[in-house]
CSV table of C-alpha atoms in Angstrom, one decimal:
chain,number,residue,atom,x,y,z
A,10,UNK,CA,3.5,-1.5,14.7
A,11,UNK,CA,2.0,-4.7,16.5
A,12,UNK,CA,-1.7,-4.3,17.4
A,13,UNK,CA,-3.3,-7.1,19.4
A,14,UNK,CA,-7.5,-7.8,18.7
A,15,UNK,CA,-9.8,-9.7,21.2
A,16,UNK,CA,-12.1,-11.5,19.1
A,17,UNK,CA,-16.0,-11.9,19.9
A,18,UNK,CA,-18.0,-15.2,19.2
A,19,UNK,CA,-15.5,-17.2,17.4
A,20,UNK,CA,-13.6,-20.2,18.5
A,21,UNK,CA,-10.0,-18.2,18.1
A,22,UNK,CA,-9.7,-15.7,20.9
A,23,UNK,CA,-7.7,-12.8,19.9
A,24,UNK,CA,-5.4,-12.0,16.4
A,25,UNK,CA,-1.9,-10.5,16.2
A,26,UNK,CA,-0.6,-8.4,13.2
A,27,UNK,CA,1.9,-5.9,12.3
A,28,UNK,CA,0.3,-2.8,10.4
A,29,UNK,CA,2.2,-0.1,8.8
A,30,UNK,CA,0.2,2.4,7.0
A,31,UNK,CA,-2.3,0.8,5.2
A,32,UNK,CA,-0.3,-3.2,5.3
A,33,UNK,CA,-1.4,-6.2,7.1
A,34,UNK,CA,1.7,-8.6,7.9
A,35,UNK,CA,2.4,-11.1,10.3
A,36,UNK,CA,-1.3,-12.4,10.9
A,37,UNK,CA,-1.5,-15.1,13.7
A,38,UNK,CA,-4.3,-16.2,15.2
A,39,UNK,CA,-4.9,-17.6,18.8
A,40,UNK,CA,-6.9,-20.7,18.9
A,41,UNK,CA,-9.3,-21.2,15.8
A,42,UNK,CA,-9.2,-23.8,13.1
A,43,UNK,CA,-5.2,-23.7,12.9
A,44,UNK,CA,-4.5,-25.0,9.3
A,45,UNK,CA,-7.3,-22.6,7.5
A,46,UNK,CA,-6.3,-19.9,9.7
A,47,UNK,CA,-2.7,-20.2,8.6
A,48,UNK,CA,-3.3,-20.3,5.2
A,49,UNK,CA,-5.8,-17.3,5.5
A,50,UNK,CA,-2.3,-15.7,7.0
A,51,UNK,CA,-0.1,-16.5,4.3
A,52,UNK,CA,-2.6,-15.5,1.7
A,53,UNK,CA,-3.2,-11.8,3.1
A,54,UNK,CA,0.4,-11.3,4.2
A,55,UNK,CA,1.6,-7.6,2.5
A,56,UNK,CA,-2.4,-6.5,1.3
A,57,UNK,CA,-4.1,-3.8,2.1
A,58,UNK,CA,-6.5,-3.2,4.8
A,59,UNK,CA,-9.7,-2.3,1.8
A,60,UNK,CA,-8.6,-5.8,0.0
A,61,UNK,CA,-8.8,-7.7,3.5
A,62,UNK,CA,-12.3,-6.0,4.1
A,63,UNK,CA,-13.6,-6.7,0.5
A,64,UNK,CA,-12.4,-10.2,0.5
A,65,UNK,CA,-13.4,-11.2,4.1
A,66,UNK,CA,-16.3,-9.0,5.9
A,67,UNK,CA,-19.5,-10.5,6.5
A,68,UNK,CA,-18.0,-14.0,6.1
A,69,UNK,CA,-20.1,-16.2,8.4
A,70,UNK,CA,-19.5,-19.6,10.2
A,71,UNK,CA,-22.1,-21.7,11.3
A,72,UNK,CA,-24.9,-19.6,12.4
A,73,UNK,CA,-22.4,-17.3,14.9
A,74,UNK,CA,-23.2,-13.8,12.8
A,75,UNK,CA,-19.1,-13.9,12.4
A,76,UNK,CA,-15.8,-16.2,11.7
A,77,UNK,CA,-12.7,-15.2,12.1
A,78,UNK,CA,-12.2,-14.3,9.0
A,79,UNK,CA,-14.9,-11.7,9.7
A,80,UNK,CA,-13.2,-10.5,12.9
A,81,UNK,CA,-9.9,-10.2,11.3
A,82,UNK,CA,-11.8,-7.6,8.7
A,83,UNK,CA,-12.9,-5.8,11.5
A,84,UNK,CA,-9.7,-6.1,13.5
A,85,UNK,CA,-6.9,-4.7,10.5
A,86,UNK,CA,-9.8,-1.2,10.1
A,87,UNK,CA,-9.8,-0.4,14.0
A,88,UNK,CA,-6.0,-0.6,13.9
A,89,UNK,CA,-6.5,1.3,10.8
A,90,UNK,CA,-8.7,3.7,12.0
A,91,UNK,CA,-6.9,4.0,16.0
A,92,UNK,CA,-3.2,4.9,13.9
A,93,UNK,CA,-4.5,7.2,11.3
């Protein structure tokens, strides 16, 4: 299933993935640092949503209290949580 996520306080605006069950694919991000972000795609493509939490929330940039990688931890458990 595709959810959709509208991001708060980072420069990418809203993140795209396909979740079935308990597996992230098909990350893309809107806007953002495009090369990181792609590579932060590639490298979480089939995991888990409790590895992409371990691995990413918290994860700050600058002094925004978030990143994207930090809104893409809390993205994959509301789809997680809204498709149980």
């Amino acid at each position: 299933m595709e959810y959709k996520y509208k991001t708060k306080g980072t420069c990418s605006v809203e993140i795209a993935f396909n979740i079935e069950d308990d597996i992230i694919s098909n990350i893309e991000f809107k806007g953002g640092c495009n090369g990181n972000l792609k590579a932060i795609s590639k490298l979480l493509d089939g995991q888990k949503v409790s590895y992409i939490e371990e691995k990413l929330l918290g994860n700050q940039c600058g002094m925004r209290g978030t990143s994207c990688a930090d809104q893409l931890a809390k993205a994959v458990r509301q789809a997680y949580e809204e498709n149980k």
